[in-house]
Each structure stands twice: as C-alpha cells, then as structure tokens.
Coordinates of C-alpha atoms and ligand atoms in Angstrom, one line a residue:
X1 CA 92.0 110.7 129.6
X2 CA 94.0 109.9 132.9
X3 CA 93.9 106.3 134.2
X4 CA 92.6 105.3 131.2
X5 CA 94.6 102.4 129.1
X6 CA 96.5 103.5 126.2
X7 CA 98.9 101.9 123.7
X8 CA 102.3 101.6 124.3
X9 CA 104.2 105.0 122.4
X10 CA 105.2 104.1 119.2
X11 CA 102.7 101.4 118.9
X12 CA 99.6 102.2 116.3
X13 CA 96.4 100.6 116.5
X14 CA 95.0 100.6 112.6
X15 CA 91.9 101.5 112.8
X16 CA 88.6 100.2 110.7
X17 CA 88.9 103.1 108.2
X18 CA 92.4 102.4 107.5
X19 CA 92.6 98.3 107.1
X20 CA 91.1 98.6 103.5
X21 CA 94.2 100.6 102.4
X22 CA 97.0 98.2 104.1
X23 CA 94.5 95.4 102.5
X24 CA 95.3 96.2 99.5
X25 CA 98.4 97.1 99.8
X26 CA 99.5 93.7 100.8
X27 CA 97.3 92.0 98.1
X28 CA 99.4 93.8 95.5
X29 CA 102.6 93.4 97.2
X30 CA 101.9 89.6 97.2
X31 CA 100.6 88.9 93.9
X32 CA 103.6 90.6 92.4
X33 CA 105.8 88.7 94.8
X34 CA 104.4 85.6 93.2
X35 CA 104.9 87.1 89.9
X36 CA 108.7 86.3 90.5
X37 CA 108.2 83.0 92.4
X38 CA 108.4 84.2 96.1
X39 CA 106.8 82.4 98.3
X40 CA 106.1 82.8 101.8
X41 CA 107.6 81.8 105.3
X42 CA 106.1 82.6 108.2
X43 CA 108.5 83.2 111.4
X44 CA 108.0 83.3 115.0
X45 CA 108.4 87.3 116.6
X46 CA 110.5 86.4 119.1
X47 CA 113.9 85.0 118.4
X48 CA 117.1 84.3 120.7
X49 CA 119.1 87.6 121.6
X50 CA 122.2 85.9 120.5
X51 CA 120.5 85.7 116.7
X52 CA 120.5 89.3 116.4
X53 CA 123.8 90.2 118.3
X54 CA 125.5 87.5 115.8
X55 CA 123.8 89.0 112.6
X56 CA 122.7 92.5 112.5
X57 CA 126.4 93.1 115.1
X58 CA 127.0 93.9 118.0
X59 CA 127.8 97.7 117.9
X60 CA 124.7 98.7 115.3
X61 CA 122.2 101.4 117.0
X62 CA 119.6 98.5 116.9
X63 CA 121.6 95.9 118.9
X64 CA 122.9 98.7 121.3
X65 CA 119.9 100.4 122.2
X66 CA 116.8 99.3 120.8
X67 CA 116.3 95.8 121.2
X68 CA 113.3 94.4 123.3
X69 CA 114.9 92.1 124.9
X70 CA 113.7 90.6 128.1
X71 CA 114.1 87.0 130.3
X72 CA 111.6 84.9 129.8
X73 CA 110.7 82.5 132.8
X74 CA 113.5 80.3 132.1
X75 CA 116.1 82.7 132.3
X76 CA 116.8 82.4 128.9
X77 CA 117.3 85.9 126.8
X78 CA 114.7 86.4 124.2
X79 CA 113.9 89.6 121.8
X80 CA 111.5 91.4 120.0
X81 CA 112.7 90.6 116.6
X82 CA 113.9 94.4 115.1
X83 CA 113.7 93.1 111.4
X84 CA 113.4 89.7 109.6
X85 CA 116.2 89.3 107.7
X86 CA 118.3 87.0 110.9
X87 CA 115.1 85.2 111.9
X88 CA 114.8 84.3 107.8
X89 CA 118.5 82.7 108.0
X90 CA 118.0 81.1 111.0
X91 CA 114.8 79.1 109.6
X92 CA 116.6 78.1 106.2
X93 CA 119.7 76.5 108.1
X94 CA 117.3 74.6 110.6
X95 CA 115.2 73.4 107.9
X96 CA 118.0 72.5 105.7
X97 CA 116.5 75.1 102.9
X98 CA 119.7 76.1 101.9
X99 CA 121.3 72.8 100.8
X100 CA 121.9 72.2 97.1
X101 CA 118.9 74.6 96.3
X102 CA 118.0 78.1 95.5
X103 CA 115.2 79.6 97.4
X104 CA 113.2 83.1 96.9
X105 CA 110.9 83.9 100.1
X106 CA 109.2 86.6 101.8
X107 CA 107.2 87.3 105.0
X108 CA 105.0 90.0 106.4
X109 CA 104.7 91.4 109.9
X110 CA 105.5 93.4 113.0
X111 CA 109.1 94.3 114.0
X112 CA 110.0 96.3 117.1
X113 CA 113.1 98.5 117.8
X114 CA 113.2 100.7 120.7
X115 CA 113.6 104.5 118.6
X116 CA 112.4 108.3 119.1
X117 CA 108.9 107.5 118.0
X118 CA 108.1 110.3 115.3
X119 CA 106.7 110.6 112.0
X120 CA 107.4 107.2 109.9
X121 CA 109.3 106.3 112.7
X122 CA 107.5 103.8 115.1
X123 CA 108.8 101.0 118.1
X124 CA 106.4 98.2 115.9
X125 CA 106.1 99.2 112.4
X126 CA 105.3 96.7 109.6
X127 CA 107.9 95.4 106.5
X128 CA 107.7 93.3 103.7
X129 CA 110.9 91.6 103.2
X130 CA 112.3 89.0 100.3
X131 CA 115.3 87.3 100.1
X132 CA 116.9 85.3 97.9
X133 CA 119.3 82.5 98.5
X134 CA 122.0 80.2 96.5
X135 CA 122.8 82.7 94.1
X136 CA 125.6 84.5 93.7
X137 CA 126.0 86.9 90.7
X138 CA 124.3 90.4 90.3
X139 CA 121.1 89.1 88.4
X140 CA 119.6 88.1 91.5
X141 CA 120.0 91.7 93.0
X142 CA 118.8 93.5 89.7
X143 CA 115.9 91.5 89.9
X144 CA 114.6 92.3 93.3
X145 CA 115.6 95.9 92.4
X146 CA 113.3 95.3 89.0
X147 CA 110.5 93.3 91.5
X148 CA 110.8 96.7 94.3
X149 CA 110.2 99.0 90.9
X150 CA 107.2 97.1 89.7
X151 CA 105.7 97.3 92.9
X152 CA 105.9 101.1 93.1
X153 CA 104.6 101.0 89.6
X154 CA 101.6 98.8 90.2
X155 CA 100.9 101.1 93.7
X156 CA 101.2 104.3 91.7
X157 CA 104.1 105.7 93.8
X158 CA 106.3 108.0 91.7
X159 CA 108.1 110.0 93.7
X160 CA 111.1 107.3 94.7
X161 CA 114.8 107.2 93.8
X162 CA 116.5 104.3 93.9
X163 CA 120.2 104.9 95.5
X164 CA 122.9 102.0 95.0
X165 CA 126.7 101.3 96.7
X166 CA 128.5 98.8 96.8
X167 CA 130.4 97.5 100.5
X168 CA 133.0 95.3 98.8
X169 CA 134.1 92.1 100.3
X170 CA 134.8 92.2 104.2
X171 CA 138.2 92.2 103.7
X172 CA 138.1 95.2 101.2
X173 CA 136.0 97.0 104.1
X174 CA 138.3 96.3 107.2
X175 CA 141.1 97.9 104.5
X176 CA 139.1 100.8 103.8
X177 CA 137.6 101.1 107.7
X178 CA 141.4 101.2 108.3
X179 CA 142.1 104.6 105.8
X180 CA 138.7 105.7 107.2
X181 CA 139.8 106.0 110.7
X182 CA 142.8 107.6 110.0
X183 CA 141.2 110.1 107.8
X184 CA 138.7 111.0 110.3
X185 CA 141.0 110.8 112.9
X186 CA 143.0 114.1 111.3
X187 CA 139.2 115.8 111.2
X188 CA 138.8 114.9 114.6
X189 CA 138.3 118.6 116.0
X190 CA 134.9 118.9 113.0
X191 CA 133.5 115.4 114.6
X192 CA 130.2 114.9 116.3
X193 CA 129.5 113.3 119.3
X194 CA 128.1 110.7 117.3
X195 CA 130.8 110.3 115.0
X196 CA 133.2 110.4 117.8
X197 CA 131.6 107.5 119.3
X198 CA 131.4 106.0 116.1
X199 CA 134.9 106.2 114.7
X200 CA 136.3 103.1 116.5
X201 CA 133.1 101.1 116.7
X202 CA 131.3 101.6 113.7
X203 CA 133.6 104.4 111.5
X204 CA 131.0 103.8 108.5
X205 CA 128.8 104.8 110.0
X206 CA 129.9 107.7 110.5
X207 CA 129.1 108.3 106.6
X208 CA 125.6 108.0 107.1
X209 CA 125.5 110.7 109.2
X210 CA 122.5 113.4 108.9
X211 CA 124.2 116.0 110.5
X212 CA 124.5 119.2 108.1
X213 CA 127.5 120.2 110.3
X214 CA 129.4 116.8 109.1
X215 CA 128.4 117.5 105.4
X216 CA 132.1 118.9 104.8
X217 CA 133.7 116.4 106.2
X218 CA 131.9 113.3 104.5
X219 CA 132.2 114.7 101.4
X220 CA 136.1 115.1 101.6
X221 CA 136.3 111.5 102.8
X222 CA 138.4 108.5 101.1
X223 CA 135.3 106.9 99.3
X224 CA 134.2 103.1 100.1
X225 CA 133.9 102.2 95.5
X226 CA 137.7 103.3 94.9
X227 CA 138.7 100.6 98.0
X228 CA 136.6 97.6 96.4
X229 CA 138.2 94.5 95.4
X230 CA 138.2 93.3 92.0
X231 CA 135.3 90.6 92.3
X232 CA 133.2 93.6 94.3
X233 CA 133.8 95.6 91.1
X234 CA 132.6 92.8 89.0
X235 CA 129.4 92.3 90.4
X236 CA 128.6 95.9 90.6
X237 CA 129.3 96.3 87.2
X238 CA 127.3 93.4 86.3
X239 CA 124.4 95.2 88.8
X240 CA 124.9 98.6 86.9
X241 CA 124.8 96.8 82.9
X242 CA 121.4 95.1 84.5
X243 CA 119.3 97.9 85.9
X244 CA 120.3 99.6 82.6
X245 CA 118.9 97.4 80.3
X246 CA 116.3 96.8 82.6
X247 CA 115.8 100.9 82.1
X248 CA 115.7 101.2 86.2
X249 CA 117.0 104.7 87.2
X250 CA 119.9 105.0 89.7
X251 CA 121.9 106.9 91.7
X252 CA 125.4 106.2 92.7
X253 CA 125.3 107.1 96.6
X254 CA 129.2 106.2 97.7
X255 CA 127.8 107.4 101.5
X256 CA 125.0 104.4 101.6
X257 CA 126.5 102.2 104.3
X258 CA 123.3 101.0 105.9
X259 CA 122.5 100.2 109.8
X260 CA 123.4 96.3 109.9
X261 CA 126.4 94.4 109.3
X262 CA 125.4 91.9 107.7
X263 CA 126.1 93.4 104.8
X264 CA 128.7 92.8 101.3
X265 CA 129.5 94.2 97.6
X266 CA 125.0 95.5 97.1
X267 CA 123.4 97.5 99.1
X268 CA 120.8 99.8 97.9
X269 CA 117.8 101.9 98.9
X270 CA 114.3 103.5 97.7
X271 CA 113.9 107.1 99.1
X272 CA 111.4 109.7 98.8
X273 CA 111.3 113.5 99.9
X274 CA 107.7 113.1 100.3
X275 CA 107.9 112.0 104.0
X276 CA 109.7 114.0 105.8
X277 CA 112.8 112.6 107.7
X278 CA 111.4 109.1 107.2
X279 CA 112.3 109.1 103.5
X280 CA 113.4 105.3 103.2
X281 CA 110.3 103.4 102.4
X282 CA 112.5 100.1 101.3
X283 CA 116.2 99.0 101.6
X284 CA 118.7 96.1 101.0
X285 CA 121.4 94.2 100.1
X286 CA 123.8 91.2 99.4
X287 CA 125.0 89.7 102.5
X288 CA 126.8 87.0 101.3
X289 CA 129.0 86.3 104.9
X290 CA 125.5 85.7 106.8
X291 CA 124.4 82.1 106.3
X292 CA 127.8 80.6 107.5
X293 CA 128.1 83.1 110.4
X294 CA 125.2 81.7 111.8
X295 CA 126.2 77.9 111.2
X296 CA 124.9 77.4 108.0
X297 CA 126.7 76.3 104.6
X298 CA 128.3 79.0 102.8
X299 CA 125.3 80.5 100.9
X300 CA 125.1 84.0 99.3
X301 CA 121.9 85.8 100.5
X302 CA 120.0 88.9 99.0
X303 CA 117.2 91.1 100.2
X304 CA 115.1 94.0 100.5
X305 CA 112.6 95.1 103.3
X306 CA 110.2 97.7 103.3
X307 CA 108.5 99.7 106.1
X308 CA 104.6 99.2 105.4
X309 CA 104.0 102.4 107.6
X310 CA 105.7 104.2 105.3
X311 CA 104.3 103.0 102.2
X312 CA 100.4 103.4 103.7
X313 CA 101.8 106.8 104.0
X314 CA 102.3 107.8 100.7
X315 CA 99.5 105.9 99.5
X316 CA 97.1 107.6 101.5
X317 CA 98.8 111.5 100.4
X318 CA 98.2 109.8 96.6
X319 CA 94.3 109.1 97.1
X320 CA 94.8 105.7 96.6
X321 CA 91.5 104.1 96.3
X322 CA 90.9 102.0 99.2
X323 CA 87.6 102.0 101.1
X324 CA 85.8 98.6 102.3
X325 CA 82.8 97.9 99.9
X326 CA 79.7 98.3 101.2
X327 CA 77.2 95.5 102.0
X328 CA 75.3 94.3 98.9
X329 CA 72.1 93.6 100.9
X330 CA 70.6 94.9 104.4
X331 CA 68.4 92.3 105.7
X332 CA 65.4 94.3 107.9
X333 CA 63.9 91.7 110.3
X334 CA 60.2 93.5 111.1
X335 CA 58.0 91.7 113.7
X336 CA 59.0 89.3 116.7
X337 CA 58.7 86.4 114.1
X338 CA 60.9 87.9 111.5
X339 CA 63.5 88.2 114.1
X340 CA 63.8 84.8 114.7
X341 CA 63.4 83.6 111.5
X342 CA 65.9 86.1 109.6
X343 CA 69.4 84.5 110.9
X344 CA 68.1 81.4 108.7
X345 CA 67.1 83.4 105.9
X346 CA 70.4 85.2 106.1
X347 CA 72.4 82.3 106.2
X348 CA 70.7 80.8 103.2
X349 CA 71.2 83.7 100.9
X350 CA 75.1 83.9 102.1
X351 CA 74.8 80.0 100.6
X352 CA 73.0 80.4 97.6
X353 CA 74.4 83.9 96.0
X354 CA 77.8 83.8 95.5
X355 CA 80.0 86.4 97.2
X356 CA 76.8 88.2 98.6
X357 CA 77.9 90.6 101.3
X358 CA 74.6 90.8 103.8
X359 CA 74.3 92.4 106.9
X360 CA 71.6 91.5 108.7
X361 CA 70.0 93.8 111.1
X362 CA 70.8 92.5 115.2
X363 CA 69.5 94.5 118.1
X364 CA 66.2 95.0 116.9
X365 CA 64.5 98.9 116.4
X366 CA 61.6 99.7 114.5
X367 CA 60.8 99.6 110.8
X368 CA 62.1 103.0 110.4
X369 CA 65.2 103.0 112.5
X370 CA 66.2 99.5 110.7
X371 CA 65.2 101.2 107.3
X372 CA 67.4 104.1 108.4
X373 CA 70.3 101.8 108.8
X374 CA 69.9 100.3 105.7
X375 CA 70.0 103.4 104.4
X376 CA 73.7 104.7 105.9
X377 CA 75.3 100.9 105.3
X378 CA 75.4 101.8 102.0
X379 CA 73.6 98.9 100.6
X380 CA 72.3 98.1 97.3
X381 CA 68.9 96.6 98.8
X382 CA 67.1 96.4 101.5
X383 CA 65.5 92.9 102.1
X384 CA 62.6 93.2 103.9
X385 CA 61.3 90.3 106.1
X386 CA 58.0 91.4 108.3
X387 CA 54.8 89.3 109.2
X388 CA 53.3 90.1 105.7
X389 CA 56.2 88.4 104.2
X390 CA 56.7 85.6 106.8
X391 CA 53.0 84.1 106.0
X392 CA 53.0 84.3 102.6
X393 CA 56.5 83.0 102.1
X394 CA 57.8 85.9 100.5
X395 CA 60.6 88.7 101.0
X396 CA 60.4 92.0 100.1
X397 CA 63.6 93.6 97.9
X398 CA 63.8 97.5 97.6
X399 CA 66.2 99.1 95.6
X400 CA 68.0 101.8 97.6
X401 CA 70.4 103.4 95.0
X402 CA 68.3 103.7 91.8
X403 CA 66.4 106.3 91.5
X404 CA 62.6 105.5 91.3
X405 CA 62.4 102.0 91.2
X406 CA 59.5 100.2 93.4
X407 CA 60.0 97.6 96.0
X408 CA 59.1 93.8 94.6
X409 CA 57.5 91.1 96.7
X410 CA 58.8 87.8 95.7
X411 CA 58.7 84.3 96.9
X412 CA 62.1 83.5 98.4
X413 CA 63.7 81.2 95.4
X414 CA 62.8 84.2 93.3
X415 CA 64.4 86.3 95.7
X416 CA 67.5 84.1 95.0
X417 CA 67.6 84.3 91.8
X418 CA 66.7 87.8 91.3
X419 CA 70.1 88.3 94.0
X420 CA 72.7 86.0 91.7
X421 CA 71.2 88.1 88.7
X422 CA 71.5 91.3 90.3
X423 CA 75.1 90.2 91.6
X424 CA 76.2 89.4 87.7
X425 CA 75.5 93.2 86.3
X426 CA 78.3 94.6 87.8
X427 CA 77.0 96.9 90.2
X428 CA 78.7 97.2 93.4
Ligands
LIG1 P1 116.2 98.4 107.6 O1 116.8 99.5 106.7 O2 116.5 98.4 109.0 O3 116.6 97.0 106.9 O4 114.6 98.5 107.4 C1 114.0 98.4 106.2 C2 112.8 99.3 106.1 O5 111.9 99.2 107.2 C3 113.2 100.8 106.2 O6 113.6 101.3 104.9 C4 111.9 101.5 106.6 O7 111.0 101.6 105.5 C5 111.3 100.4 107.5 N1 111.6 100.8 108.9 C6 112.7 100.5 109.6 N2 112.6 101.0 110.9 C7 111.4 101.5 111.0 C8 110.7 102.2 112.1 N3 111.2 102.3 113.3 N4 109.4 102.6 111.8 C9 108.9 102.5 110.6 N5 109.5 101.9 109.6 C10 110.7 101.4 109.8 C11 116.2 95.8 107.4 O8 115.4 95.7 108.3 C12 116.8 94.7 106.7 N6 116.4 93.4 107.3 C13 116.4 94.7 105.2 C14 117.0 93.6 104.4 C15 116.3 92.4 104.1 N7 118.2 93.5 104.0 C16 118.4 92.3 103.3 N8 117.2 91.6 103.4

C-alpha cells in the first residue's frame, strides 16, 4: 500500500463491526455512573501545556516524553490532553464548582500520550474517568472502588484484582523519598538505567519498576505504609473497614506508586493477567493537594480512569454479546414509479411505527438483486412496493425469517398496523 494514506501509529480507527461492542459498553458504564449520581462534563482536548506540567509534574514519563504538545498560531503552547483528570480540575475552579459544594462527575473520550505503541498500549486510547470532589474521608474512595466493581460485575469481567496503597501526606512522602534514596543509593551497583535516572527525579518510581532484574532490590526496600503519617493511616484504615464490609477483595501492593503526582494517602488499581503487559484496565486515587495547586480553594479530589481499549479487549475474548441489530424491514422499490414514491412511503412508516428500523433499498437493481439484499440485511420483512402495489394503493409484506409463511398484500394503513403489531411480539 505505498503512497497510500494511513493512520497515524498508535491511532485505531473502530471499525463498523466493532462500534456495537464499545456501544454498549459505554451505555453500561453510564447508567451505572448515574446509579451513584455522576454526572457528566464534557472538556475541551486540548488544554494549556502549563496545566499538565503543574498537575501530573514535571519529571513523570508523560510530561517528559509523551506529551503532544505543539504552538498554535499564536505562539502560545498547547497539548494533547494525556488524561482528564487536570483538564477536570481546571473546569471546576473556572466555573466555581468547587465552592461550598460537593460534586461527583465523569467524562468520556480520546487522550494522547506519545508511547511504544503495542498491545493495549496506543498514542489515543479511550478512558472513562470519575471524580469526586469536597469530600474528604475514605467513604468517598470505597465507593468509587464499590461503583469500578459493579461495573465489572454488570460487564461480566471476572478476572480483575483490585490492588490498594496508600502515598501518605506529601510531607510523609518527601520523608520517605528521603530514606528511599539513601537506600537505593547503597544498591546503586544492582540499579537500572532507568532507576538510575530515576533515583533523584522520581526515586518512587523506581518501585514500579517491571524489570525482573530489580525484583531483589524492590522487595528489600524501606516500604512507603510503615512511613505514613497518622491521618494517612486513618483514612486507609477507614478505606480497608469499608471495602470489607462492602465484601470488595483487595490486595495490599506497598510498590503501587502510580505515573502522576498528583497523588496522596489512596491510590489503587484494577489489574488483569488476561492482557498481556497491558494488565491495568482502571486506576486511581485521592489527590487531595491538586485543586489548590492549580489556583483553586483547598478541595480534596478523588478518582478513577479506565482505558476503554482495554476493557473492549476483554469484552470481546469474553463473547460479550454485541452485534448491531438488524433492520426490522427492507423496503424493495420495483418499477421507475416505486422508486420515487418509496422515500415517502419510508418516511411515513419511520413516523408511524415506533422504533421501526427500515432500510430502504437506494441505487436501484432488479427485483431479484433488491430481494437478494433483503435477504443478507437480515431483515424481518421485506416490503415490497412495485407498479401492482402503487395502483392499487397497497404494499406487499413478506416474511423472510419464518418458515412458510406467504406474502400479504395490504392497503398501506393496514400495513401500518400490521408493522406496530408485529413490532409488539417481541421479535427482533
Ligand atoms: P493512568 O493510570 O495514566 O491514570 O490511566 C488510567 C487508565 O487508562 C490505565 O489504567 C489504562 O487502562 C488506560 N491507559 C493509560 N494509558 C494508555 C495507553 N497508552 N493506551 C491504552 N490505554 C491506556 C490517569 O490517567 C488518571 N487521570 C486517573 C485518575 C483519575 N486518577 C484520579 N482520577
């Protein structure tokens, strides 16, 4: 296929045959968002650089190296927003949202981060965020963890764990980052490149990483939940009694650090070995510092995202049932006359039969070739309008799924009705 225009690598078209699954993905993921009083904001893609380099931090991997991030003709520096968590803050404090109120919200749509396209891993994927704000105890994070369980429930995904950590305050961290560093700095010689780089930028990081060679010395390390200051404790106590007596399973993960740094006392993540390397399908946490870095009042905040990619992924390896439905009538125009008059006809079925899907036959063909589409459209009927029909004011209905039953000639009102009858049974 040289010269020929392709997407941009890392950037999926979703084809016809797929949109039916993310369909109804979404549809769930929204009516059980509602179920908890979510509602929805809608935010522009493209935010100022500064936004992200304030909130996510400066030395992360996203604001480092895989930010879009581009002049526009103004000279001013814009970006591709990498997630929707900063763009969600920014809103809230230029609306005044945050003032004297608690808000739940959640959004849908594209992100972009500049990464080794690969399996799960794309440069515009899809999430799903919520996040809460105004509210400061551990109920609030139970109860997106209890909302991020349901919706794996009511999607029929089993195979996910849910890990937990807490970060502590930021001052606990900066003390712990302190004994971290020195630590590491005595396994220097056992150190990654990676992890070298990391241990005076972003020495938590170094935690997270996947290397097996660094397994040793993660495991010896000082761990982040003895360093926590008392209130950090509190809370993630508090989280721990709630997903109990909610009955949500947990694992403590001490090494869950998470990419941004944004981040305070919950952080948490659902992971599955069904995908490969791409195992985190949805992630989160308290990040309580946020709002009033930004500008805003000093509000706590709470949240989750997950990666839609992902998610379609596992769906699709479970069989979950998603196909578009098929047309309910195919509407065969036969005869110059027919042709003209059918878009009418059409039109006044759509209006008359509640929720009729009809697909009328364009591009003409013979009888046969439009029977033959009828045929493959998967349609219930085939609604035949020919010159016959057209003088005597009738239109011709043939069954084309039951076995053995004749076609009927009736006049159009009967037609009608014999359409909203046939659209009550049941039938597809
Ligand atoms: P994140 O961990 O960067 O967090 O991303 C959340 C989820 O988005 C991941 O668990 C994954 O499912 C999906 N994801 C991330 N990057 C990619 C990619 N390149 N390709 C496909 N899927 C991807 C955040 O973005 C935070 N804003 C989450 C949050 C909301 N925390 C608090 N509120």
């Amino acid at each position: 296929m040289a010269n020929s225009l392709q997407a941009v690598r890392g950037m999926n078209d979703l084809l016809p045959g797929e949109t039916a699954l993310w369909q109804s993905l979404e549809a769930t993921l929204r009516t059980v968002l509602a179920g908890y009083g979510y509602q929805e904001i809608r935010l522009p893609l493209v935010e100022k650089t500064e936004l992200f380099a304030r909130s996510i931090g400066e030395v992360t991997d996203i604001v480092e190296k895989e930010m879009y991030t581009f002049a526009d003709r103004n000279g001013d520096s814009l970006t591709l927003r990498p997630e929707g968590t900063a763009g969600c803050v920014r809103a809230c404090i230029e609306h005044g949202l945050l003032h004297n109120q608690t808000q739940r919200l959640w959004y849908v749509g594209p992100m972009f981060r500049y990464e080794k396209p690969q399996k799960g891993r794309y440069r515009q994927f899809h999430q799903v965020g919520a996040e809460a704000y105004g509210m400061v105890g551990p109920d609030i994070d139970a109860e997106l963890i209890c909302l991020s369980a349901r919706l794996w429930r009511q999607l029929g995904i089993r195979d996910v764990t849910l890990q937990i950590n807490s970060l502590g305050s930021s001052a606990a961290r900066a003390a712990y980052r302190e004994r971290l560093v020195a630590y590491l700095t005595t396994r220097h010689a056992e150190l990654d490149e990676d992890s070298r780089r990391r241990l005076h930028t972003n020495p938590l990081r170094v935690l997270d990483s996947k290397n097996p060679a660094m397994t040793a010395v993660i495991a010896e390390a000082p761990s982040l939940l003895d360093h926590l200051d008392p209130d950090s404790q509190d809370h993630f106590a508090g989280l721990r009694a709630l997903l109990d007596a909610a009955g949500v399973a947990y694992t403590m993960n001490p090494r869950l650090v998470r990419g941004l740094d944004y981040y305070c006392k919950t952080v948490f993540e659902w992971v599955t070995d069904t995908l490969g390397a791409q195992g985190t399908i949805c992630a989160g946490g308290r990040y309580d510092g946020l709002i009033a870095q930004l500008g805003g009042e000093a509000v706590p905040g709470v949240g989750f995202a997950l990666g839609l990619e992902r998610l379609a992924a596992m769906l699709a390896a479970t069989g979950y049932p998603a196909t578009e439905p098929p047309p309910h009538v195919y509407l065969i125009l036969a005869g110059e006359v027919a042709q003209r008059m059918g878009l009418a006809l059409a039109e006044r079925l759509r209006d008359e039969v509640a929720g009729l899907r009809l697909r009328m036959n364009c591009g003409g063909g013979s009888f046969k070739a439009q029977f033959r589409r009828a045929d493959s459209s998967g349609a219930r009927f085939a609604l035949v309008v020919g010159d016959d029909e057209l003088a005597a004011k009738t239109v011709s209905i043939k069954p084309l799924r039951a076995a053995q039953t004749a076609q009927l000639t009736l006049p159009e009102d009967q037609a009608i009705a014999y359409l909203q009858a046939a659209m009550q049974d049941g039938q597809p």
